[in-house]
Coordinates of C-alpha atoms and ligand atoms in Angstrom, one line a residue:
X14 CA 188.8 126.4 142.9
X15 CA 187.1 123.0 143.6
X16 CA 187.6 123.6 147.3
X17 CA 186.1 127.0 146.9
X18 CA 183.1 125.5 145.2
X19 CA 182.6 123.0 148.1
X20 CA 183.2 125.7 150.7
X21 CA 180.6 128.0 149.1
X22 CA 178.1 125.1 148.8
X23 CA 178.7 124.1 152.5
X24 CA 178.3 127.7 153.7
X25 CA 175.0 128.0 151.9
X26 CA 173.9 124.7 153.3
X27 CA 174.7 125.8 156.9
X28 CA 172.6 129.0 156.4
X29 CA 169.6 127.0 155.2
X30 CA 169.9 124.3 157.9
X31 CA 169.0 127.0 160.4
X32 CA 165.5 127.2 159.0
X33 CA 164.9 123.6 157.6
X34 CA 163.6 120.8 159.7
X35 CA 166.7 118.6 159.4
X36 CA 168.2 116.2 162.0
X37 CA 171.8 116.0 163.1
X38 CA 171.9 112.5 161.5
X39 CA 170.9 113.9 158.1
X40 CA 173.4 116.8 158.3
X41 CA 176.2 114.4 159.2
X42 CA 175.3 112.0 156.3
X43 CA 175.3 114.9 153.8
X44 CA 178.9 115.8 154.7
X45 CA 180.3 112.7 152.8
X46 CA 179.8 111.4 149.2
X47 CA 178.2 107.9 149.1
X48 CA 180.8 106.6 146.7
X49 CA 183.7 107.9 144.6
X50 CA 185.4 106.1 141.7
X51 CA 188.7 107.1 140.1
X52 CA 189.6 105.3 136.9
X53 CA 192.5 105.1 134.4
X54 CA 191.4 105.0 130.7
X55 CA 194.0 103.8 128.2
X56 CA 193.3 105.2 124.7
X57 CA 195.1 104.2 121.5
X58 CA 195.8 107.6 119.7
X59 CA 195.6 108.1 116.0
X60 CA 199.4 108.0 115.6
X61 CA 199.6 104.6 117.3
X62 CA 200.8 105.8 120.7
X63 CA 199.0 105.0 124.0
X64 CA 197.8 107.7 126.3
X65 CA 196.2 107.0 129.7
X66 CA 193.6 109.5 130.9
X67 CA 192.2 109.9 134.4
X68 CA 188.5 109.9 135.0
X69 CA 186.1 110.1 137.9
X70 CA 182.5 109.4 138.8
X71 CA 181.0 110.4 142.2
X72 CA 177.6 109.4 143.5
X73 CA 176.9 111.9 146.3
X74 CA 173.6 110.9 147.8
X75 CA 170.9 108.5 146.5
X76 CA 168.3 108.8 149.3
X77 CA 165.7 110.3 146.9
X78 CA 166.4 108.1 143.9
X79 CA 169.2 107.0 141.5
X80 CA 171.9 109.6 141.3
X81 CA 172.0 112.1 138.4
X82 CA 174.7 114.4 137.0
X83 CA 176.7 115.4 134.0
X84 CA 180.1 114.3 132.7
X85 CA 182.7 117.1 132.1
X86 CA 185.7 116.9 129.8
X87 CA 188.0 119.6 131.0
X88 CA 191.7 120.1 132.1
X89 CA 190.6 121.3 135.5
X90 CA 188.6 118.1 136.4
X91 CA 189.8 116.5 139.7
X92 CA 188.2 114.3 142.3
X93 CA 187.6 117.4 144.5
X94 CA 185.8 119.3 141.8
X95 CA 183.7 116.3 140.8
X96 CA 182.7 115.7 144.5
X97 CA 181.7 119.4 144.9
X98 CA 179.6 119.4 141.8
X99 CA 177.9 116.1 142.8
X100 CA 177.0 117.7 146.1
X101 CA 175.5 120.6 144.2
X102 CA 173.5 118.3 142.0
X103 CA 172.0 116.6 145.1
X104 CA 170.5 120.0 146.1
X105 CA 169.4 120.9 142.6
X106 CA 167.4 117.7 142.1
X107 CA 165.8 118.1 145.5
X108 CA 165.0 121.8 145.0
X109 CA 162.9 121.0 141.9
X110 CA 161.5 117.7 143.3
X111 CA 163.1 115.2 140.9
X112 CA 163.2 111.6 142.1
X113 CA 167.0 111.7 141.8
X114 CA 170.0 112.1 144.0
X115 CA 173.2 113.9 143.0
X116 CA 176.3 112.7 141.0
X117 CA 178.9 114.1 138.7
X118 CA 181.7 112.7 136.5
X119 CA 184.6 113.9 134.4
X120 CA 187.8 113.2 132.6
X121 CA 190.9 115.4 132.9
X122 CA 191.8 116.5 129.4
X123 CA 191.6 119.3 126.9
X124 CA 189.1 117.7 124.5
X125 CA 190.1 120.2 121.7
X126 CA 193.4 118.3 121.4
X127 CA 191.8 115.0 120.4
X128 CA 190.5 113.9 117.0
X129 CA 186.8 112.8 116.8
X130 CA 188.0 109.1 116.6
X131 CA 190.2 109.6 119.7
X132 CA 187.2 111.2 121.6
X133 CA 185.0 108.3 120.7
X134 CA 187.5 105.8 121.9
X135 CA 188.0 107.8 125.1
X136 CA 184.2 108.1 125.7
X137 CA 183.7 104.3 125.2
X138 CA 186.8 103.6 127.4
X139 CA 185.3 105.7 130.2
X140 CA 182.1 103.7 130.1
X141 CA 184.0 100.4 130.1
X142 CA 185.7 101.6 133.3
X143 CA 182.6 102.9 135.1
X144 CA 179.9 100.6 133.8
X145 CA 179.3 98.7 137.1
X146 CA 178.9 102.1 138.9
X147 CA 176.1 103.4 136.6
X148 CA 172.7 102.2 135.4
X149 CA 169.1 103.3 134.8
X150 CA 168.3 102.6 138.5
X151 CA 171.7 103.4 139.9
X152 CA 173.3 106.5 138.4
X153 CA 172.4 108.3 135.2
X154 CA 175.0 110.6 133.5
X155 CA 174.3 113.5 131.1
X156 CA 176.2 116.0 129.0
X157 CA 177.8 119.1 130.6
X158 CA 181.0 121.2 130.0
X159 CA 182.6 120.1 126.6
X160 CA 180.4 117.0 126.3
X161 CA 177.3 116.8 124.0
X162 CA 174.6 114.6 122.6
X163 CA 177.0 112.9 120.2
X164 CA 179.3 111.8 123.1
X165 CA 176.2 110.7 125.1
X166 CA 175.1 108.6 122.1
X167 CA 178.5 106.8 122.0
X168 CA 178.4 106.3 125.8
X169 CA 174.9 104.9 125.8
X170 CA 175.8 102.6 122.9
X171 CA 178.9 101.3 124.8
X172 CA 176.9 100.7 128.0
X173 CA 174.3 98.8 125.9
X174 CA 177.1 96.6 124.3
X175 CA 178.4 95.8 127.8
X176 CA 174.9 94.8 129.0
X177 CA 174.0 92.9 125.9
X178 CA 170.8 94.8 125.5
X179 CA 169.8 98.3 124.4
X180 CA 169.7 100.6 127.5
X181 CA 168.8 104.1 126.6
X182 CA 167.7 105.2 130.1
X183 CA 171.3 104.9 131.4
X184 CA 172.2 108.3 129.9
X185 CA 170.2 111.4 129.2
X186 CA 170.9 114.2 126.6
X187 CA 171.6 111.6 123.9
X188 CA 170.5 112.3 120.2
X189 CA 166.7 112.1 119.7
X190 CA 167.3 109.4 117.1
X191 CA 168.7 107.2 119.9
X192 CA 165.9 107.8 122.4
X193 CA 166.7 111.3 123.6
X194 CA 163.9 113.8 124.5
X195 CA 162.7 116.6 122.2
X196 CA 163.5 119.9 123.8
X197 CA 166.6 118.8 125.8
X198 CA 169.0 121.0 123.9
X199 CA 167.0 124.2 124.7
X200 CA 165.7 123.1 128.2
X201 CA 168.1 125.1 130.4
X202 CA 167.4 128.4 128.7
X203 CA 163.7 127.7 128.4
X204 CA 163.5 126.7 132.1
X205 CA 165.4 129.8 133.1
X206 CA 162.9 131.9 131.0
X207 CA 159.9 130.3 132.9
X208 CA 161.6 131.1 136.2
X209 CA 162.2 134.8 135.2
X210 CA 158.6 135.1 134.0
X211 CA 157.3 133.7 137.3
X212 CA 159.5 135.9 139.5
X213 CA 158.9 139.1 137.5
X214 CA 155.1 138.5 137.8
X215 CA 155.6 138.0 141.6
X216 CA 157.5 141.2 141.7
X217 CA 154.8 143.0 139.7
X218 CA 157.1 144.0 136.9
X219 CA 156.3 143.9 133.2
X220 CA 158.7 142.9 130.5
X221 CA 158.6 146.2 128.5
X222 CA 160.2 148.1 131.4
X223 CA 163.1 145.7 131.8
X224 CA 166.6 146.0 130.4
X225 CA 168.7 142.8 130.3
X226 CA 172.4 141.9 130.0
X227 CA 173.4 138.3 129.3
X228 CA 177.0 137.1 129.8
X229 CA 177.7 134.0 127.7
X230 CA 175.8 133.5 124.4
X231 CA 176.1 129.7 124.4
X232 CA 173.6 126.9 124.6
X233 CA 171.8 128.3 127.7
X234 CA 172.5 132.0 127.4
X235 CA 171.4 132.4 123.7
X236 CA 168.1 130.6 124.3
X237 CA 167.1 132.6 127.4
X238 CA 168.2 135.9 125.5
X239 CA 166.0 135.0 122.5
X240 CA 162.9 134.0 124.7
X241 CA 163.3 137.3 126.7
X242 CA 163.5 139.3 123.4
X243 CA 160.4 137.6 122.1
X244 CA 158.6 138.3 125.3
X245 CA 159.3 142.1 125.0
X246 CA 162.3 142.5 127.3
X247 CA 165.0 144.9 126.0
X248 CA 168.2 142.8 125.8
X249 CA 170.8 145.6 125.6
X250 CA 174.0 143.5 125.9
X251 CA 175.3 140.0 125.2
X252 CA 178.8 138.5 125.2
X253 CA 180.9 135.4 124.6
X254 CA 184.4 134.5 125.5
X255 CA 185.7 136.9 122.8
X256 CA 183.9 140.0 124.1
X257 CA 180.5 141.7 124.1
X258 CA 178.1 144.0 122.3
X259 CA 175.8 146.7 123.6
X260 CA 172.9 148.8 122.3
X261 CA 170.9 151.0 124.7
X262 CA 167.8 150.6 122.5
X263 CA 168.0 146.8 122.5
X264 CA 169.8 144.2 120.4
X265 CA 168.0 142.0 117.7
X266 CA 168.7 138.7 119.4
X267 CA 167.4 136.3 116.7
X268 CA 169.8 137.9 114.1
X269 CA 172.8 137.5 116.5
X270 CA 171.8 133.9 117.3
X271 CA 171.5 133.1 113.6
X272 CA 174.9 134.8 112.9
X273 CA 176.6 132.9 115.7
X274 CA 175.2 129.6 114.6
X275 CA 176.7 130.2 111.1
X276 CA 180.0 131.7 112.2
X277 CA 180.4 129.9 115.6
X278 CA 181.6 133.1 117.2
X279 CA 180.4 136.6 118.0
X280 CA 183.7 138.2 117.1
X281 CA 182.5 138.9 113.6
X282 CA 179.2 140.2 114.9
X283 CA 180.8 143.2 116.6
X284 CA 183.4 144.3 114.2
X285 CA 183.4 143.2 110.6
X286 CA 180.4 141.7 109.1
X287 CA 176.8 142.1 107.9
X288 CA 175.2 141.7 111.3
X289 CA 177.0 145.0 112.3
X290 CA 174.6 146.7 109.9
X291 CA 171.6 144.8 111.2
X292 CA 172.4 145.4 114.8
X293 CA 174.1 148.7 115.6
X294 CA 176.0 148.5 118.8
X295 CA 179.1 149.4 120.8
X296 CA 181.6 146.8 121.9
X297 CA 182.3 146.2 125.6
X298 CA 184.4 143.8 127.7
X299 CA 182.9 141.0 129.8
X300 CA 183.9 142.8 132.9
X301 CA 182.0 146.0 131.7
X302 CA 179.0 143.9 130.8
X303 CA 178.7 142.6 134.3
X304 CA 178.8 146.2 135.7
X305 CA 176.1 147.7 133.3
X306 CA 173.3 149.7 134.8
X307 CA 170.5 147.2 133.8
X308 CA 167.4 145.8 135.5
X309 CA 168.3 142.2 135.0
X310 CA 171.8 140.6 134.8
X311 CA 172.1 137.0 133.6
X312 CA 175.5 135.3 134.0
X313 CA 175.3 132.3 131.7
X314 CA 179.0 131.5 131.1
X315 CA 181.3 130.3 133.9
X316 CA 181.7 129.9 137.7
X317 CA 183.0 132.7 139.9
X318 CA 182.3 135.7 137.6
X319 CA 181.0 137.9 140.4
X320 CA 183.3 137.8 143.5
X321 CA 184.2 140.1 146.3
X322 CA 186.4 141.9 143.8
X323 CA 183.6 143.2 141.5
X324 CA 180.4 142.7 143.6
X325 CA 180.5 146.4 144.7
X326 CA 180.4 147.5 141.1
X327 CA 177.3 145.5 140.1
X328 CA 174.5 147.8 139.3
X329 CA 171.8 145.4 138.1
X330 CA 168.7 145.2 140.4
X331 CA 168.1 141.5 139.8
X332 CA 170.4 138.6 138.9
X333 CA 169.3 135.3 137.5
X334 CA 172.1 132.7 137.7
X335 CA 171.9 130.6 134.6
X336 CA 175.5 129.4 134.9
X337 CA 176.5 127.1 137.8
X338 CA 178.1 129.1 140.6
X339 CA 178.7 132.4 138.9
X340 CA 178.4 134.4 142.1
X341 CA 180.7 133.5 145.1
X342 CA 179.5 133.2 148.7
X343 CA 181.5 136.4 149.6
X344 CA 179.8 138.3 146.7
X345 CA 176.4 137.1 147.9
X346 CA 176.8 139.0 151.1
X347 CA 177.9 142.2 149.4
X348 CA 175.0 142.0 146.9
X349 CA 172.5 141.2 149.6
X350 CA 173.6 144.3 151.6
X351 CA 173.2 146.4 148.5
X352 CA 169.6 145.1 148.1
X353 CA 170.3 143.2 144.8
X354 CA 167.8 140.4 144.3
X355 CA 169.5 137.1 143.3
X356 CA 167.8 134.0 142.0
X357 CA 170.1 131.0 142.4
X358 CA 171.4 128.5 139.9
X359 CA 169.9 125.4 141.6
X360 CA 166.5 126.8 140.6
X361 CA 167.2 129.0 137.5
X362 CA 169.2 126.4 135.5
X363 CA 167.3 123.3 136.7
X364 CA 165.3 123.1 133.4
X365 CA 168.2 121.0 131.9
X366 CA 168.0 118.3 134.5
X367 CA 164.2 118.5 134.6
X368 CA 164.0 117.6 130.9
X369 CA 166.7 115.0 131.5
X370 CA 164.2 113.4 133.9
X371 CA 161.6 113.5 131.2
X372 CA 164.1 111.8 128.8
X373 CA 164.6 109.0 131.4
X374 CA 160.8 108.7 132.0
X375 CA 160.2 108.4 128.2
X376 CA 162.9 105.7 127.8
X377 CA 161.4 103.7 130.7
X378 CA 157.8 103.9 129.5
X379 CA 158.6 103.6 125.8
X380 CA 156.1 106.4 125.1
X381 CA 157.7 109.5 123.5
X382 CA 156.4 113.0 124.1
X383 CA 155.8 115.9 121.7
X384 CA 157.9 119.1 122.1
X385 CA 154.7 120.8 123.4
X386 CA 154.2 118.2 126.1
X387 CA 157.9 118.6 127.2
X388 CA 157.6 122.4 127.4
X389 CA 154.2 122.3 129.1
X390 CA 155.5 119.9 131.8
X391 CA 158.6 121.9 132.2
X392 CA 156.7 125.2 132.6
X393 CA 154.2 123.8 135.0
X394 CA 156.8 122.1 137.3
X395 CA 159.5 124.7 137.3
X396 CA 157.0 127.5 137.8
X397 CA 155.5 125.8 140.8
X398 CA 158.9 125.2 142.4
X399 CA 159.9 128.9 141.7
X400 CA 156.7 130.2 143.3
X401 CA 157.3 128.1 146.4
X402 CA 160.8 129.3 146.7
X403 CA 159.7 132.9 146.3
X404 CA 157.1 132.4 149.1
X405 CA 159.6 130.7 151.4
X406 CA 162.0 133.7 151.0
X407 CA 159.2 136.0 152.1
X408 CA 158.1 133.8 155.0
X409 CA 161.6 133.5 156.5
X410 CA 162.9 136.9 155.3
X411 CA 165.9 135.3 153.7
X412 CA 167.6 135.5 150.3
X413 CA 166.1 133.5 147.4
X414 CA 169.3 131.4 147.5
X415 CA 168.8 130.5 151.1
X416 CA 165.1 129.8 150.4
X417 CA 166.0 127.4 147.6
X418 CA 168.4 125.5 149.9
X419 CA 165.7 125.4 152.7
X420 CA 163.3 123.9 150.1
X421 CA 165.9 121.3 149.0
X422 CA 167.1 120.5 152.4
X423 CA 163.5 120.0 153.8
X424 CA 162.9 117.3 151.1
X425 CA 166.3 115.7 151.6
X426 CA 166.1 115.8 155.4
X427 CA 162.7 114.2 155.4
X428 CA 163.9 111.4 153.1
X429 CA 167.1 110.8 155.1
X430 CA 165.0 110.6 158.4
X431 CA 162.5 108.3 156.9
X432 CA 165.3 106.0 155.8
X433 CA 166.3 105.4 159.5
X434 CA 167.1 107.4 162.6
X435 CA 169.1 107.0 165.8
X436 CA 165.8 107.8 167.7
X437 CA 165.0 104.0 167.3
X438 CA 167.9 103.3 169.7
X439 CA 166.9 105.9 172.4
X440 CA 164.7 104.2 175.0
Ligands
NAD229 P1 178.2 126.7 126.3 O1 179.6 126.3 126.1 O2 177.2 126.4 125.2 O3 178.2 128.3 126.4 C1 179.1 129.1 127.2 C2 179.2 130.5 126.6 O4 180.0 131.3 127.5 C3 179.9 130.5 125.3 O5 179.3 131.4 124.4 C4 181.3 131.0 125.6 O6 181.9 131.7 124.5 C5 180.9 132.0 126.7 N1 182.0 132.3 127.6 C6 183.1 131.6 128.0 N2 183.9 132.4 128.7 C7 183.3 133.6 128.8 C8 183.7 134.8 129.5 N3 184.8 134.9 130.2 N4 182.8 135.8 129.4 C9 181.7 135.7 128.6 N5 181.3 134.6 128.0 C10 182.1 133.6 128.1 O7 177.7 126.3 127.7 P2 176.2 126.2 128.2 O8 175.8 124.8 128.1 O9 175.4 127.3 127.7 O10 176.5 126.4 129.8 C11 176.7 127.7 130.3 C12 176.6 127.6 131.8 O11 175.3 127.1 132.2 C13 177.6 126.7 132.5 O12 177.9 127.3 133.8 C14 176.9 125.4 132.7 O13 177.4 124.7 133.8 C15 175.5 126.0 133.0 N6 174.5 125.0 132.8 C16 174.2 124.5 131.5 C17 173.2 123.6 131.4 C18 172.9 123.0 130.0 O14 172.0 122.2 129.9 N7 173.5 123.5 128.9 C19 172.5 123.1 132.5 C20 172.8 123.6 133.7 C21 173.8 124.6 133.9

């Protein structure tokens, strides 16, 4: 899996390199992570026993600024996976013009097996182990799979204890009470909505005509589904890990969101309880949701959901990748041949890291923004990058994914060249 991720990312990079002004030196430099750290984290468990966990932090490239990327707590975490995701973050930050390079971190574990106290000790132990490797001007972690603002708060506190001074800018996505930004929790879904708005306008299509299916009704997917519903799109299907619901006349997304917040699952939504009466629907599997005949499909759950196995069956005209890597490189080719428009993750879900940037800026300036200012800045910046990527795709007659990589690679290539070039040594 991790190798597949890196292979997919490298293939996309090669396609883009054909169109971007990038030197051989810069391409060679981008093949290797700048620094990788593997640590052992001993944790005293609640029953008195000692367990040692393995953790990683990779700083892929820092040419455009301190490195930035989330920390995953997951059984699949390995050095290969973390390196691949750090590589991906390098392109995402460049694609939306953040003054950051790419990084990623993680600990190999099933976090659901640990008590809250054990999780806190593990989180603080991880920071003890990686403290010299991170910092507000060096490398700035954030929450991602199975980590959240509470864990970021513990980590920021531990880093501050080690430094002997409060250091909120070392980590983004922490609680607002500890210096986190307003709007960070909903930033990915909100940013994705702004990208969809921009692209649908460019394509000359109005919301009322569009049917939408959303796979994954979590943090990112539920926010984008609600914003689309409020803007007049007809969201006909949503799902979570337990299954999905469908209504050809459109689902009442705010009711589902409220129900899920109360019951923490959608299972009850589609079979037993009161929302069944508020939202009439049929049930469907996640596989069937992906293959629905809708205008817009939004994978917002996991990697590799659309592969060469099911790409032929996808009927949606347009796909917006809210999840990271939901469509494999092989599936890309099949979809492109069918004429499916696909807007890539490194643009569509970049709202999260953009508001993380605002979080860091606010910590460093000491001046905190209103939610309106956060959302206005996010809208103006992500809309402008989306429009540029749309125009690049038209100019080079390439997919929107290749256009996003061209955009990122042009910025990275320029910075890498300006840093130093072998041309100095050629007389
Ligand atoms: P989340 O855990 O809040 O939500 C994930 C949702 O997907 C849950 O509702 C879960 O039940 C559902 N799910 C899991 N397996 C599924 C399956 N097989 N079919 C359908 N649904 C399934 O996570 P999130 O923060 O919303 O992240 C979702 C995706 O977006 C991930 O790929 C993540 O990397 C990406 N992303 C998130 C952020 C962010 O800021 N939250 C930023 C960038 C990218």
